[in-house]
Tab-separated table of C-alpha atoms in Angstrom:
chain	number	residue	atom	x	y	z
N	1	MET	CA	59.534	-67.203	95.397
N	2	THR	CA	56.441	-67.765	96.975
N	3	THR	CA	54.994	-66.928	99.985
N	4	TYR	CA	53.225	-69.075	102.410
N	5	TYR	CA	51.928	-68.805	106.082
N	6	THR	CA	51.891	-71.183	108.971
N	7	SER	CA	51.666	-70.844	112.287
N	8	ASP	CA	51.482	-72.898	115.798
N	9	LEU	CA	54.774	-74.191	115.536
N	10	HIS	CA	55.210	-74.792	118.889
N	11	PHE	CA	59.134	-76.412	118.470
N	12	GLY	CA	59.913	-77.574	122.095
N	13	HIS	CA	56.478	-78.221	123.994
N	14	LEU	CA	56.223	-81.565	125.012
N	15	ASN	CA	52.302	-81.338	126.106
N	16	ILE	CA	51.299	-80.243	122.538
N	17	ILE	CA	51.693	-83.560	121.540
N	18	ARG	CA	49.012	-85.036	123.552
N	19	PHE	CA	46.769	-81.458	123.125
N	20	CYS	CA	46.542	-81.508	119.891
N	21	ASP	CA	47.398	-85.363	119.337
N	22	ARG	CA	50.121	-84.874	116.723
N	23	PRO	CA	51.917	-88.135	115.599
N	24	PHE	CA	55.294	-87.809	117.837
N	25	ALA	CA	56.744	-89.898	120.308
N	26	GLY	CA	58.726	-87.075	121.847
N	27	VAL	CA	59.701	-83.434	121.476
N	28	GLY	CA	62.770	-84.537	119.631
N	29	ASP	CA	61.120	-86.420	117.273
N	30	MET	CA	58.225	-83.506	116.441
N	31	ASP	CA	60.873	-80.587	116.413
N	32	ALA	CA	62.702	-82.458	113.456
N	33	ALA	CA	59.268	-83.689	111.832
N	34	LEU	CA	58.371	-80.440	111.676
N	35	VAL	CA	61.840	-78.637	110.113
N	36	ARG	CA	61.696	-81.674	107.659
N	37	LEU	CA	58.349	-80.949	106.553
N	38	TRP	CA	59.358	-76.870	106.134
N	39	ASN	CA	62.193	-77.408	104.457
N	40	GLU	CA	60.427	-79.751	102.390
N	41	THR	CA	57.722	-77.334	101.158
N	42	VAL	CA	59.960	-73.921	101.179
N	43	THR	CA	63.209	-72.283	99.463
N	44	GLU	CA	65.585	-70.102	100.447
N	45	ASP	CA	63.825	-67.900	97.903
N	46	ASP	CA	60.229	-67.668	99.764
N	47	THR	CA	58.653	-66.037	102.813
N	48	VAL	CA	56.866	-67.270	105.472
N	49	TRP	CA	55.003	-65.432	107.726
N	50	VAL	CA	54.691	-67.595	111.081
N	51	LEU	CA	51.686	-66.302	112.792
N	52	GLY	CA	52.785	-67.309	116.143
N	53	ASP	CA	53.443	-69.627	118.798
N	54	VAL	CA	56.937	-70.576	117.826
N	55	ALA	CA	58.415	-72.318	120.858
N	56	LEU	CA	57.904	-73.268	124.243
N	57	GLY	CA	59.744	-75.199	127.253
N	58	SER	CA	63.696	-74.333	127.065
N	59	LEU	CA	64.217	-70.967	124.023
N	60	ALA	CA	67.366	-71.500	124.398
N	61	ASP	CA	67.146	-75.059	122.569
N	62	SER	CA	63.948	-74.804	121.220
N	63	LEU	CA	63.755	-71.452	119.028
N	64	ALA	CA	67.299	-73.034	117.553
N	65	ASN	CA	64.987	-74.925	115.405
N	66	ILE	CA	64.628	-71.257	113.370
N	67	GLY	CA	68.091	-71.448	112.380
N	68	ARG	CA	67.486	-74.492	110.246
N	69	LEU	CA	64.107	-73.521	109.081
N	70	ALA	CA	64.869	-72.278	104.752
N	71	GLY	CA	63.338	-68.567	103.616
N	72	HIS	CA	62.942	-65.331	104.833
N	73	LYS	CA	60.900	-65.775	108.039
N	74	ILE	CA	58.410	-62.729	109.561
N	75	LEU	CA	56.884	-63.207	113.151
N	76	VAL	CA	53.941	-62.034	114.007
N	77	PRO	CA	54.344	-62.983	118.009
N	78	GLY	CA	51.029	-64.796	119.861
N	79	ASN	CA	49.891	-65.532	123.306
N	80	HIS	CA	52.739	-68.413	123.404
N	81	ASP	CA	55.796	-66.115	122.615
N	82	ARG	CA	57.945	-63.880	124.817
N	83	CYS	CA	57.758	-61.276	122.652
N	84	TRP	CA	54.292	-61.196	122.356
N	85	GLU	CA	53.077	-57.591	123.332
N	86	GLY	CA	50.817	-59.162	125.653
N	87	ASP	CA	53.256	-60.938	127.435
N	88	ARG	CA	52.686	-60.352	130.941
N	89	ALA	CA	56.714	-59.722	131.908
N	90	LEU	CA	56.701	-57.137	129.625
N	91	ARG	CA	53.395	-55.358	130.584
N	92	LYS	CA	55.163	-55.321	134.315
N	93	GLY	CA	57.111	-52.008	136.522
N	94	GLU	CA	58.266	-49.071	134.951
N	95	PRO	CA	57.343	-48.001	131.011
N	96	ASP	CA	61.371	-47.654	130.557
N	97	ALA	CA	61.574	-51.167	132.252
N	98	ARG	CA	58.913	-52.458	129.943
N	99	GLU	CA	60.325	-50.900	126.745
N	100	ARG	CA	64.312	-52.224	127.652
N	101	ARG	CA	62.521	-55.769	128.125
N	102	ARG	CA	60.347	-55.580	125.024
N	103	ALA	CA	63.447	-54.265	122.569
N	104	THR	CA	65.183	-58.229	124.643
N	105	GLU	CA	62.779	-59.953	123.606
N	106	HIS	CA	62.602	-58.928	120.404
N	107	GLU	CA	66.431	-59.166	119.300
N	108	ARG	CA	66.211	-62.835	120.760
N	109	TYR	CA	63.779	-63.531	118.415
N	110	LEU	CA	65.943	-61.980	115.515
N	111	ALA	CA	68.810	-63.456	116.750
N	112	ALA	CA	67.429	-67.147	116.489
N	113	GLY	CA	66.806	-66.678	112.931
N	114	PHE	CA	64.034	-64.373	112.024
N	115	ALA	CA	64.557	-61.041	109.244
N	116	GLU	CA	61.510	-59.237	111.133
N	117	ILE	CA	58.930	-58.839	113.499
N	118	HIS	CA	55.579	-57.037	113.160
N	119	ASP	CA	52.947	-56.909	116.107
N	120	ARG	CA	50.405	-55.293	114.187
N	121	PRO	CA	50.881	-56.048	110.120
N	122	GLU	CA	49.430	-54.223	108.025
N	123	PRO	CA	47.379	-56.444	105.758
N	124	VAL	CA	48.439	-58.741	102.385
N	125	VAL	CA	47.231	-58.770	99.097
N	126	VAL	CA	46.552	-62.752	99.346
N	127	GLY	CA	45.313	-63.126	95.017
N	128	ASP	CA	43.098	-60.642	94.619
N	129	ARG	CA	41.962	-59.966	97.928
N	130	THR	CA	43.214	-58.063	100.759
N	131	VAL	CA	43.637	-59.832	104.113
N	132	GLU	CA	44.289	-58.924	107.425
N	133	LEU	CA	47.055	-61.696	109.215
N	134	SER	CA	46.916	-62.279	113.100
N	135	HIS	CA	47.809	-64.959	115.526
N	136	PHE	CA	44.569	-64.931	116.396
N	137	PRO	CA	40.563	-65.447	114.493
N	138	TYR	CA	38.021	-62.731	115.072
N	139	GLU	CA	36.313	-65.203	117.004
N	140	GLY	CA	36.635	-68.665	118.575
N	141	ASP	CA	39.070	-70.480	120.459
N	142	SER	CA	40.557	-73.772	121.073
N	143	HIS	CA	39.869	-73.562	124.862
N	144	GLY	CA	36.185	-73.022	125.118
N	145	ALA	CA	35.566	-68.955	125.623
N	146	ASP	CA	37.737	-66.627	123.660
N	147	ARG	CA	40.993	-65.915	125.467
N	148	PHE	CA	42.437	-62.509	124.434
N	149	VAL	CA	40.250	-60.663	122.853
N	150	GLU	CA	41.590	-56.881	123.543
N	151	TYR	CA	44.316	-57.914	120.543
N	152	ARG	CA	42.106	-59.824	118.535
N	153	LEU	CA	41.076	-57.832	115.287
N	154	ALA	CA	37.294	-56.404	114.875
N	155	ASP	CA	35.488	-58.306	112.202
N	156	ARG	CA	34.502	-55.645	109.406
N	157	GLY	CA	33.509	-58.579	106.876
N	158	GLY	CA	36.790	-58.978	105.270
N	159	TRP	CA	38.990	-62.553	105.751
N	160	VAL	CA	41.562	-62.866	108.401
N	161	VAL	CA	44.684	-65.610	108.140
N	162	HIS	CA	45.567	-66.744	111.691
N	163	GLY	CA	46.399	-69.254	114.421
N	164	HIS	CA	45.796	-70.662	117.383
N	165	VAL	CA	42.815	-72.604	116.969
N	166	HIS	CA	44.833	-75.149	116.244
N	167	ASP	CA	42.916	-78.484	114.961
N	168	THR	CA	39.575	-76.914	115.779
N	169	TRP	CA	39.043	-75.912	111.872
N	170	ARG	CA	41.645	-75.251	108.680
N	171	GLN	CA	38.556	-72.637	107.314
N	172	ARG	CA	35.653	-71.343	109.663
N	173	GLY	CA	33.557	-68.374	107.465
N	174	ARG	CA	35.619	-65.974	106.334
N	175	GLN	CA	38.396	-67.328	108.816
N	176	ILE	CA	41.944	-69.942	107.687
N	177	ASN	CA	43.291	-71.416	110.382
N	178	VAL	CA	47.341	-71.764	108.937
N	179	GLY	CA	47.731	-73.693	112.349
N	180	VAL	CA	50.110	-76.818	111.478
N	181	ASP	CA	47.805	-78.757	112.965
N	182	ALA	CA	45.383	-78.078	110.960
N	183	TRP	CA	47.992	-78.529	107.478
N	184	GLY	CA	49.464	-81.596	108.331
N	185	GLY	CA	52.269	-79.577	109.565
N	186	ARG	CA	52.875	-77.974	106.659
N	187	PRO	CA	53.321	-73.852	105.478
N	188	VAL	CA	50.342	-72.611	103.629
N	189	SER	CA	51.245	-71.089	100.471
N	190	ASP	CA	49.504	-67.881	99.408
N	191	ALA	CA	48.026	-69.617	96.202
N	192	THR	CA	46.500	-72.296	97.951
N	193	ILE	CA	44.587	-69.221	100.900
N	194	ALA	CA	43.604	-67.852	97.518
N	195	GLY	CA	41.874	-70.680	96.269
N	196	LEU	CA	40.158	-70.965	99.957
N	197	ILE	CA	38.661	-67.782	99.402
N	198	ALA	CA	37.986	-67.362	95.758
N	199	ALA	CA	35.735	-70.345	97.066
N	200	GLY	CA	34.057	-68.439	99.191
N	201	PRO	CA	32.465	-68.750	103.158
N	202	ARG	CA	32.471	-72.280	104.274
N	203	ASP	CA	33.565	-74.811	106.846
N	204	LEU	CA	36.406	-77.032	106.383
N	205	GLU	CA	38.427	-79.481	109.010
N	206	PRO	CA	42.055	-80.075	109.412
N	207	LEU	CA	43.968	-81.901	106.853
N	208	GLY	CA	46.047	-84.992	108.679
N	209	TRP	CA	49.566	-85.265	109.205
N	210	ALA	CA	52.237	-85.641	106.470
């Protein structure tokens, strides 16, 4: 059994193809390739932490891809996930109404195939180091100035495994980006991340798509 990490699949999102120069003619080709690359990498006995931004567009169609992915899937929502704690729709109205909407959105993602959803997960051990998991890096963005700073973890000198920055970097210092645009479309194993941490802080460029 292996633990993997990934982020920013953006199932169903046409514009991400242009934005990140993904090598696909359309959403159908992209979604099929993401499912194939995942299932070539992950087995049913493995666990995959998905660090946000799973699907956009019509969620009825795009979230359906989650059920086609192997393994025990745990979601840490990102800013494009409807179940994210910072989603505008979940912050409107009276507290009771907000909680009902939040529960409904969580149930939608669980029904799609996620076994667990963690807004703020506990740190995990990778190799012999404890690391933080978040959709966001400590600092840096793919759109210029840092966004959503109120939802970012404080940098206390440790390592963070994250997404959000797409193909901006694969590693920057103690920040390891597991987004599919940095890893050829595939989830990243804990052994690979442990190796990066053991090599120490540095800057690494994204890998090409498989």
